[in-house]
PDB file of C-alpha atoms in Angstrom:
ATOM      1  CA  GLN A   1     -12.484   8.737 -70.282  1.00 92.00           C
ATOM      2  CA  VAL A   2     -12.010  11.125 -67.390  1.00 95.00           C
ATOM      3  CA  GLN A   3     -11.526   9.448 -64.025  1.00 98.00           C
ATOM      4  CA  LEU A   4     -11.292  10.990 -60.567  1.00 98.00           C
ATOM      5  CA  ARG A   5      -9.923   9.452 -57.399  1.00 98.00           C
ATOM      6  CA  GLU A   6      -9.980  10.876 -53.904  1.00 98.00           C
ATOM      7  CA  SER A   7      -7.214  10.217 -51.420  1.00 98.00           C
ATOM      8  CA  GLY A   8      -6.580  11.233 -47.847  1.00 97.00           C
ATOM      9  CA  PRO A   9      -6.943  10.190 -44.229  1.00 97.00           C
ATOM     10  CA  GLY A  10     -10.073   8.362 -43.207  1.00 96.00           C
ATOM     11  CA  LEU A  11      -9.911   9.640 -39.631  1.00 98.00           C
ATOM     12  CA  VAL A  12      -9.475  13.208 -38.451  1.00 98.00           C
ATOM     13  CA  LYS A  13      -9.522  14.474 -34.867  1.00 98.00           C
ATOM     14  CA  PRO A  14     -12.017  17.150 -33.806  1.00 98.00           C
ATOM     15  CA  LEU A  15     -10.864  20.729 -34.397  1.00 98.00           C
ATOM     16  CA  GLU A  16      -8.144  19.586 -36.778  1.00 98.00           C
ATOM     17  CA  THR A  17      -8.050  20.127 -40.543  1.00 98.00           C
ATOM     18  CA  LEU A  18      -9.426  17.631 -43.014  1.00 98.00           C
ATOM     19  CA  SER A  19      -7.324  17.406 -46.180  1.00 98.00           C
ATOM     20  CA  LEU A  20      -8.268  15.475 -49.282  1.00 98.00           C
ATOM     21  CA  THR A  21      -6.801  15.320 -52.772  1.00 98.00           C
ATOM     22  CA  CYS A  22      -8.526  14.404 -56.001  1.00 98.00           C
ATOM     23  CA  THR A  23      -6.359  13.064 -58.817  1.00 98.00           C
ATOM     24  CA  VAL A  24      -7.747  13.429 -62.316  1.00 97.00           C
ATOM     25  CA  SER A  25      -6.731  11.055 -65.108  1.00 97.00           C
ATOM     26  CA  GLY A  26      -7.793  10.679 -68.703  1.00 95.00           C
ATOM     27  CA  GLY A  27      -7.624  14.398 -69.369  1.00 92.00           C
ATOM     28  CA  SER A  28      -5.956  17.609 -68.323  1.00 91.00           C
ATOM     29  CA  ILE A  29      -7.434  19.337 -65.295  1.00 92.00           C
ATOM     30  CA  SER A  30      -6.790  22.665 -66.991  1.00 88.00           C
ATOM     31  CA  GLY A  31      -8.316  21.693 -70.317  1.00 78.00           C
ATOM     32  CA  GLY A  32     -11.764  22.945 -71.160  1.00 78.00           C
ATOM     33  CA  SER A  33     -14.138  25.260 -69.342  1.00 80.00           C
ATOM     34  CA  HIS A  34     -14.799  23.008 -66.401  1.00 88.00           C
ATOM     35  CA  TYR A  35     -14.957  23.430 -62.685  1.00 94.00           C
ATOM     36  CA  TRP A  36     -13.696  20.937 -60.141  1.00 96.00           C
ATOM     37  CA  THR A  37     -15.974  20.368 -57.203  1.00 98.00           C
ATOM     38  CA  TRP A  38     -16.198  18.799 -53.768  1.00 98.00           C
ATOM     39  CA  ILE A  39     -19.482  17.332 -52.530  1.00 98.00           C
ATOM     40  CA  ARG A  40     -20.133  15.408 -49.340  1.00 98.00           C
ATOM     41  CA  GLN A  41     -22.717  12.956 -48.080  1.00 98.00           C
ATOM     42  CA  PRO A  42     -23.204  11.968 -44.432  1.00 98.00           C
ATOM     43  CA  ALA A  43     -24.139   8.331 -43.960  1.00 97.00           C
ATOM     44  CA  GLY A  44     -27.727   7.705 -44.994  1.00 95.00           C
ATOM     45  CA  LYS A  45     -28.291  11.347 -45.920  1.00 97.00           C
ATOM     46  CA  GLY A  46     -28.346  13.569 -48.953  1.00 97.00           C
ATOM     47  CA  LEU A  47     -25.711  15.418 -50.925  1.00 98.00           C
ATOM     48  CA  GLU A  48     -24.166  18.734 -49.921  1.00 98.00           C
ATOM     49  CA  TYR A  49     -22.206  21.053 -52.183  1.00 98.00           C
ATOM     50  CA  ILE A  50     -18.936  22.148 -50.571  1.00 98.00           C
ATOM     51  CA  GLY A  51     -17.351  24.262 -53.275  1.00 97.00           C
ATOM     52  CA  ARG A  52     -15.609  24.405 -56.619  1.00 96.00           C
ATOM     53  CA  ILE A  53     -12.581  25.811 -58.403  1.00 95.00           C
ATOM     54  CA  TYR A  54     -12.225  26.866 -62.029  1.00 92.00           C
ATOM     55  CA  SER A  55      -9.897  24.853 -64.193  1.00 83.00           C
ATOM     56  CA  SER A  56      -7.671  27.609 -65.481  1.00 76.00           C
ATOM     57  CA  GLY A  57      -6.511  31.162 -65.083  1.00 67.00           C
ATOM     58  CA  ARG A  58      -6.423  32.230 -61.472  1.00 74.00           C
ATOM     59  CA  GLY A  59      -8.631  29.328 -60.491  1.00 81.00           C
ATOM     60  CA  SER A  60     -11.596  31.267 -59.174  1.00 91.00           C
ATOM     61  CA  THR A  61     -13.444  29.565 -56.341  1.00 95.00           C
ATOM     62  CA  ASN A  62     -16.930  29.359 -54.898  1.00 96.00           C
ATOM     63  CA  TYR A  63     -17.720  27.955 -51.466  1.00 97.00           C
ATOM     64  CA  ASN A  64     -20.875  27.016 -49.647  1.00 97.00           C
ATOM     65  CA  PRO A  65     -21.518  29.749 -47.034  1.00 97.00           C
ATOM     66  CA  SER A  66     -22.907  27.094 -44.669  1.00 96.00           C
ATOM     67  CA  LEU A  67     -19.325  25.998 -44.042  1.00 95.00           C
ATOM     68  CA  LYS A  68     -18.574  29.397 -42.569  1.00 85.00           C
ATOM     69  CA  GLY A  69     -15.231  30.121 -44.134  1.00 90.00           C
ATOM     70  CA  ARG A  70     -13.634  26.826 -43.107  1.00 97.00           C
ATOM     71  CA  VAL A  71     -13.129  25.629 -46.683  1.00 98.00           C
ATOM     72  CA  THR A  72     -10.248  26.073 -49.097  1.00 97.00           C
ATOM     73  CA  ILE A  73     -10.082  24.406 -52.511  1.00 97.00           C
ATOM     74  CA  SER A  74      -6.891  24.600 -54.522  1.00 95.00           C
ATOM     75  CA  LEU A  75      -5.594  23.383 -57.864  1.00 93.00           C
ATOM     76  CA  ASP A  76      -2.242  21.808 -58.769  1.00 92.00           C
ATOM     77  CA  THR A  77      -2.159  21.614 -62.544  1.00 91.00           C
ATOM     78  CA  SER A  78       1.355  20.119 -62.583  1.00 93.00           C
ATOM     79  CA  LYS A  79       0.017  17.052 -60.775  1.00 95.00           C
ATOM     80  CA  ASN A  80      -3.455  17.151 -62.360  1.00 95.00           C
ATOM     81  CA  GLN A  81      -4.935  17.354 -58.878  1.00 96.00           C
ATOM     82  CA  PHE A  82      -7.201  19.550 -56.826  1.00 96.00           C
ATOM     83  CA  SER A  83      -7.515  19.571 -53.066  1.00 97.00           C
ATOM     84  CA  LEU A  84      -9.917  20.267 -50.242  1.00 98.00           C
ATOM     85  CA  ARG A  85      -9.044  21.620 -46.825  1.00 98.00           C
ATOM     86  CA  LEU A  86     -11.750  21.896 -44.170  1.00 98.00           C
ATOM     87  CA  SER A  87     -10.617  23.369 -40.877  1.00 98.00           C
ATOM     88  CA  SER A  88     -11.909  23.045 -37.313  1.00 98.00           C
ATOM     89  CA  VAL A  89     -13.827  19.872 -38.058  1.00 98.00           C
ATOM     90  CA  THR A  90     -16.486  18.411 -35.784  1.00 98.00           C
ATOM     91  CA  ALA A  91     -18.472  15.189 -35.806  1.00 98.00           C
ATOM     92  CA  ALA A  92     -20.948  16.942 -38.123  1.00 98.00           C
ATOM     93  CA  ASP A  93     -18.282  16.876 -40.825  1.00 98.00           C
ATOM     94  CA  THR A  94     -18.199  13.071 -40.842  1.00 98.00           C
ATOM     95  CA  ALA A  95     -19.230  12.046 -44.347  1.00 98.00           C
ATOM     96  CA  VAL A  96     -18.228  10.485 -47.621  1.00 98.00           C
ATOM     97  CA  TYR A  97     -16.431  13.185 -49.574  1.00 98.00           C
ATOM     98  CA  TYR A  98     -16.700  13.107 -53.359  1.00 98.00           C
ATOM     99  CA  CYS A  99     -14.742  15.022 -55.922  1.00 98.00           C
ATOM    100  CA  ALA A 100     -16.515  15.658 -59.193  1.00 98.00           C
ATOM    101  CA  ARG A 101     -16.134  17.506 -62.451  1.00 97.00           C
ATOM    102  CA  ASP A 102     -18.615  20.304 -62.955  1.00 95.00           C
ATOM    103  CA  GLY A 103     -18.948  19.912 -66.686  1.00 91.00           C
ATOM    104  CA  SER A 104     -19.984  22.716 -68.986  1.00 85.00           C
ATOM    105  CA  TYR A 105     -22.863  22.005 -71.364  1.00 84.00           C
ATOM    106  CA  CYS A 106     -25.363  23.955 -73.492  1.00 83.00           C
ATOM    107  CA  GLY A 107     -22.549  26.036 -74.942  1.00 82.00           C
ATOM    108  CA  GLY A 108     -21.342  26.847 -71.451  1.00 81.00           C
ATOM    109  CA  ASP A 109     -24.740  27.836 -70.097  1.00 84.00           C
ATOM    110  CA  CYS A 110     -25.483  24.653 -68.147  1.00 89.00           C
ATOM    111  CA  HIS A 111     -23.446  22.821 -65.581  1.00 93.00           C
ATOM    112  CA  SER A 112     -23.724  19.337 -64.144  1.00 96.00           C
ATOM    113  CA  TYR A 113     -21.557  16.852 -62.284  1.00 98.00           C
ATOM    114  CA  ASP A 114     -20.642  14.465 -65.059  1.00 96.00           C
ATOM    115  CA  TYR A 115     -17.667  12.627 -63.589  1.00 97.00           C
ATOM    116  CA  TRP A 116     -17.285  11.549 -59.965  1.00 98.00           C
ATOM    117  CA  GLY A 117     -14.680   9.919 -57.784  1.00 98.00           C
ATOM    118  CA  GLN A 118     -15.593   6.803 -55.831  1.00 98.00           C
ATOM    119  CA  GLY A 119     -15.800   8.711 -52.561  1.00 98.00           C
ATOM    120  CA  ASN A 120     -13.606   8.889 -49.478  1.00 98.00           C
ATOM    121  CA  LEU A 121     -15.156   8.284 -46.062  1.00 98.00           C
ATOM    122  CA  VAL A 122     -13.843  10.704 -43.485  1.00 98.00           C
ATOM    123  CA  THR A 123     -14.715  10.168 -39.826  1.00 98.00           C
ATOM    124  CA  VAL A 124     -14.165  12.909 -37.280  1.00 98.00           C
ATOM    125  CA  SER A 125     -13.397  11.350 -33.935  1.00 97.00           C
ATOM    126  CA  SER A 126     -10.830  11.539 -31.171  1.00 96.00           C
TER     127      SER A 126
ATOM    128  CA  ASP B   1     -30.347  29.084 -50.795  1.00 96.00           C
ATOM    129  CA  ILE B   2     -32.762  27.420 -53.213  1.00 97.00           C
ATOM    130  CA  GLN B   3     -34.590  24.551 -51.514  1.00 98.00           C
ATOM    131  CA  MET B   4     -35.267  21.503 -53.663  1.00 98.00           C
ATOM    132  CA  THR B   5     -38.181  19.289 -52.682  1.00 98.00           C
ATOM    133  CA  GLN B   6     -38.648  15.864 -54.207  1.00 98.00           C
ATOM    134  CA  SER B   7     -41.736  13.710 -54.143  1.00 98.00           C
ATOM    135  CA  PRO B   8     -42.352  11.027 -53.301  1.00 98.00           C
ATOM    136  CA  SER B   9     -39.602  10.212 -50.794  1.00 98.00           C
ATOM    137  CA  SER B  10     -39.853   6.593 -51.804  1.00 98.00           C
ATOM    138  CA  LEU B  11     -41.808   4.386 -54.141  1.00 98.00           C
ATOM    139  CA  SER B  12     -42.126   0.742 -54.998  1.00 98.00           C
ATOM    140  CA  ALA B  13     -43.107  -0.425 -58.476  1.00 98.00           C
ATOM    141  CA  PHE B  14     -43.088  -3.482 -60.714  1.00 98.00           C
ATOM    142  CA  VAL B  15     -40.677  -4.138 -63.513  1.00 98.00           C
ATOM    143  CA  GLY B  16     -42.119  -2.555 -66.627  1.00 98.00           C
ATOM    144  CA  ASP B  17     -44.042   0.143 -64.756  1.00 98.00           C
ATOM    145  CA  ARG B  18     -43.826   3.814 -65.647  1.00 98.00           C
ATOM    146  CA  VAL B  19     -42.312   5.737 -62.736  1.00 98.00           C
ATOM    147  CA  THR B  20     -42.394   9.488 -62.172  1.00 98.00           C
ATOM    148  CA  ILE B  21     -40.407  11.534 -59.661  1.00 98.00           C
ATOM    149  CA  THR B  22     -41.070  15.223 -59.153  1.00 98.00           C
ATOM    150  CA  CYS B  23     -38.747  17.982 -58.013  1.00 98.00           C
ATOM    151  CA  ARG B  24     -39.850  21.511 -57.125  1.00 98.00           C
ATOM    152  CA  ALA B  25     -37.571  24.424 -56.377  1.00 97.00           C
ATOM    153  CA  SER B  26     -38.325  27.160 -53.855  1.00 97.00           C
ATOM    154  CA  GLN B  27     -37.787  29.732 -56.621  1.00 96.00           C
ATOM    155  CA  THR B  28     -37.634  29.650 -60.389  1.00 94.00           C
ATOM    156  CA  ILE B  29     -34.697  27.722 -61.821  1.00 95.00           C
ATOM    157  CA  THR B  30     -35.904  27.445 -65.429  1.00 94.00           C
ATOM    158  CA  LYS B  31     -33.966  24.652 -67.173  1.00 95.00           C
ATOM    159  CA  TYR B  32     -31.086  24.517 -64.682  1.00 96.00           C
ATOM    160  CA  LEU B  33     -31.916  21.181 -63.171  1.00 97.00           C
ATOM    161  CA  ASN B  34     -30.008  17.908 -63.218  1.00 98.00           C
ATOM    162  CA  TRP B  35     -30.970  14.379 -62.206  1.00 98.00           C
ATOM    163  CA  TYR B  36     -28.656  11.776 -60.687  1.00 98.00           C
ATOM    164  CA  GLN B  37     -28.953   8.101 -59.807  1.00 98.00           C
ATOM    165  CA  GLN B  38     -27.115   6.675 -56.821  1.00 98.00           C
ATOM    166  CA  LYS B  39     -26.799   2.990 -56.031  1.00 98.00           C
ATOM    167  CA  PRO B  40     -25.591   1.716 -52.643  1.00 96.00           C
ATOM    168  CA  GLY B  41     -21.880   2.230 -52.108  1.00 96.00           C
ATOM    169  CA  GLU B  42     -21.472   4.123 -55.357  1.00 98.00           C
ATOM    170  CA  ALA B  43     -21.071   7.730 -56.400  1.00 98.00           C
ATOM    171  CA  PRO B  44     -24.032   9.454 -58.004  1.00 98.00           C
ATOM    172  CA  LYS B  45     -24.319   9.135 -61.768  1.00 98.00           C
ATOM    173  CA  LEU B  46     -25.578  11.907 -64.024  1.00 98.00           C
ATOM    174  CA  LEU B  47     -28.737  10.921 -65.903  1.00 98.00           C
ATOM    175  CA  ILE B  48     -30.289  14.143 -67.170  1.00 98.00           C
ATOM    176  CA  TYR B  49     -28.857  17.655 -67.465  1.00 97.00           C
ATOM    177  CA  ALA B  50     -30.516  20.947 -68.309  1.00 96.00           C
ATOM    178  CA  ALA B  51     -33.886  19.495 -67.310  1.00 97.00           C
ATOM    179  CA  SER B  52     -34.401  17.282 -70.343  1.00 97.00           C
ATOM    180  CA  SER B  53     -31.098  16.381 -72.008  1.00 96.00           C
ATOM    181  CA  LEU B  54     -30.098  12.741 -71.705  1.00 97.00           C
ATOM    182  CA  GLN B  55     -26.486  12.235 -70.653  1.00 96.00           C
ATOM    183  CA  SER B  56     -24.441  10.139 -73.062  1.00 96.00           C
ATOM    184  CA  GLY B  57     -24.684   6.412 -72.351  1.00 97.00           C
ATOM    185  CA  VAL B  58     -27.847   6.671 -70.229  1.00 98.00           C
ATOM    186  CA  PRO B  59     -30.700   4.401 -71.374  1.00 98.00           C
ATOM    187  CA  SER B  60     -33.466   6.133 -73.282  1.00 98.00           C
ATOM    188  CA  ARG B  61     -36.101   4.938 -70.806  1.00 98.00           C
ATOM    189  CA  PHE B  62     -34.985   7.862 -68.629  1.00 98.00           C
ATOM    190  CA  SER B  63     -36.350  11.276 -69.518  1.00 98.00           C
ATOM    191  CA  GLY B  64     -36.752  14.672 -67.930  1.00 98.00           C
ATOM    192  CA  SER B  65     -39.328  17.380 -68.408  1.00 98.00           C
ATOM    193  CA  ILE B  66     -40.639  20.658 -66.992  1.00 96.00           C
ATOM    194  CA  SER B  67     -44.260  21.465 -66.313  1.00 91.00           C
ATOM    195  CA  GLY B  68     -44.845  24.788 -64.635  1.00 88.00           C
ATOM    196  CA  PRO B  69     -42.880  24.864 -61.389  1.00 90.00           C
ATOM    197  CA  ASP B  70     -42.240  21.114 -61.427  1.00 95.00           C
ATOM    198  CA  HIS B  71     -39.384  19.181 -62.928  1.00 98.00           C
ATOM    199  CA  THR B  72     -40.062  15.521 -63.572  1.00 98.00           C
ATOM    200  CA  LEU B  73     -37.872  12.468 -64.042  1.00 98.00           C
ATOM    201  CA  THR B  74     -39.657   9.610 -65.783  1.00 98.00           C
ATOM    202  CA  ILE B  75     -38.570   6.022 -66.145  1.00 98.00           C
ATOM    203  CA  SER B  76     -40.758   4.724 -68.937  1.00 98.00           C
ATOM    204  CA  SER B  77     -40.323   1.024 -68.186  1.00 98.00           C
ATOM    205  CA  LEU B  78     -38.750   0.256 -64.833  1.00 98.00           C
ATOM    206  CA  GLN B  79     -35.932  -2.291 -64.896  1.00 98.00           C
ATOM    207  CA  PRO B  80     -34.410  -4.230 -61.982  1.00 98.00           C
ATOM    208  CA  GLU B  81     -31.166  -2.275 -62.293  1.00 98.00           C
ATOM    209  CA  ASP B  82     -33.059   0.998 -61.747  1.00 98.00           C
ATOM    210  CA  SER B  83     -33.383   0.278 -58.025  1.00 98.00           C
ATOM    211  CA  ALA B  84     -31.554   3.271 -56.553  1.00 98.00           C
ATOM    212  CA  ILE B  85     -31.945   6.693 -54.977  1.00 98.00           C
ATOM    213  CA  TYR B  86     -32.588   9.548 -57.384  1.00 98.00           C
ATOM    214  CA  TYR B  87     -31.588  13.140 -56.682  1.00 98.00           C
ATOM    215  CA  CYS B  88     -32.400  16.386 -58.408  1.00 98.00           C
ATOM    216  CA  GLN B  89     -29.914  19.286 -58.255  1.00 98.00           C
ATOM    217  CA  GLN B  90     -30.239  22.903 -59.282  1.00 98.00           C
ATOM    218  CA  SER B  91     -27.438  24.674 -61.129  1.00 97.00           C
ATOM    219  CA  TYR B  92     -29.257  28.024 -61.295  1.00 96.00           C
ATOM    220  CA  SER B  93     -27.485  29.681 -58.393  1.00 96.00           C
ATOM    221  CA  PHE B  94     -25.021  29.209 -55.570  1.00 96.00           C
ATOM    222  CA  PRO B  95     -24.786  27.340 -53.372  1.00 97.00           C
ATOM    223  CA  ARG B  96     -25.772  24.417 -55.547  1.00 98.00           C
ATOM    224  CA  THR B  97     -28.432  22.368 -53.775  1.00 98.00           C
ATOM    225  CA  PHE B  98     -29.859  18.897 -54.064  1.00 98.00           C
ATOM    226  CA  GLY B  99     -33.236  17.392 -53.351  1.00 98.00           C
ATOM    227  CA  GLN B 100     -33.506  15.013 -50.439  1.00 98.00           C
ATOM    228  CA  GLY B 101     -33.685  11.986 -52.722  1.00 98.00           C
ATOM    229  CA  THR B 102     -36.321   9.512 -53.860  1.00 98.00           C
ATOM    230  CA  ARG B 103     -35.752   5.835 -53.164  1.00 98.00           C
ATOM    231  CA  VAL B 104     -37.031   3.580 -55.944  1.00 98.00           C
ATOM    232  CA  GLU B 105     -37.558  -0.065 -55.113  1.00 98.00           C
ATOM    233  CA  ILE B 106     -38.650  -2.973 -57.250  1.00 97.00           C
ATOM    234  CA  LYS B 107     -41.671  -4.982 -56.088  1.00 96.00           C
TER     235      LYS B 107
END
């Protein structure tokens, strides 16, 4: 059973960089045609896609343009982890941050978030 | 970006009722639609992928379908543990987007 767990600071100062790590257990992060994704959810609000990274090869990435180039997602296969960096944060970045596996279904044609971490609340405040 | 609109925003129903939630995309997404259930303090849980495929381990009272431009999540017989917020999500294009959520309460 694949399990994901986020870790990182719960408080970040404005204009600094938010850094979170997701540790994957129960399977290799580089096994299979999966993507590894970050999603966030402000308190009482809906879900927002941040970006994803492919599990193997050069680890191709895709980011939400709404975050205006502030996002970097990276992969560390030796530690079975992937990470999120979000720079120049403001109060609007305060949210619960989830890591999730973007699983490949329908022979690779369909994708859905089939495994999730428990979430990591990050508050941006001085 | 593809906008996902869910209706209703909230509903209240009795145990045993049939419940339907609708999701409409701002452009065609064919079968590339997933449904999630989120309970308070928990991460979302995948219920349905590719519009109508039931995720392993999910009770069979949950089902998904497409009718024209609308995707529908149906709970055939509402149970107390189904009290949650339900989200649709398109996987047709980037950035991936979610509906605003439908809160389901038990009367």
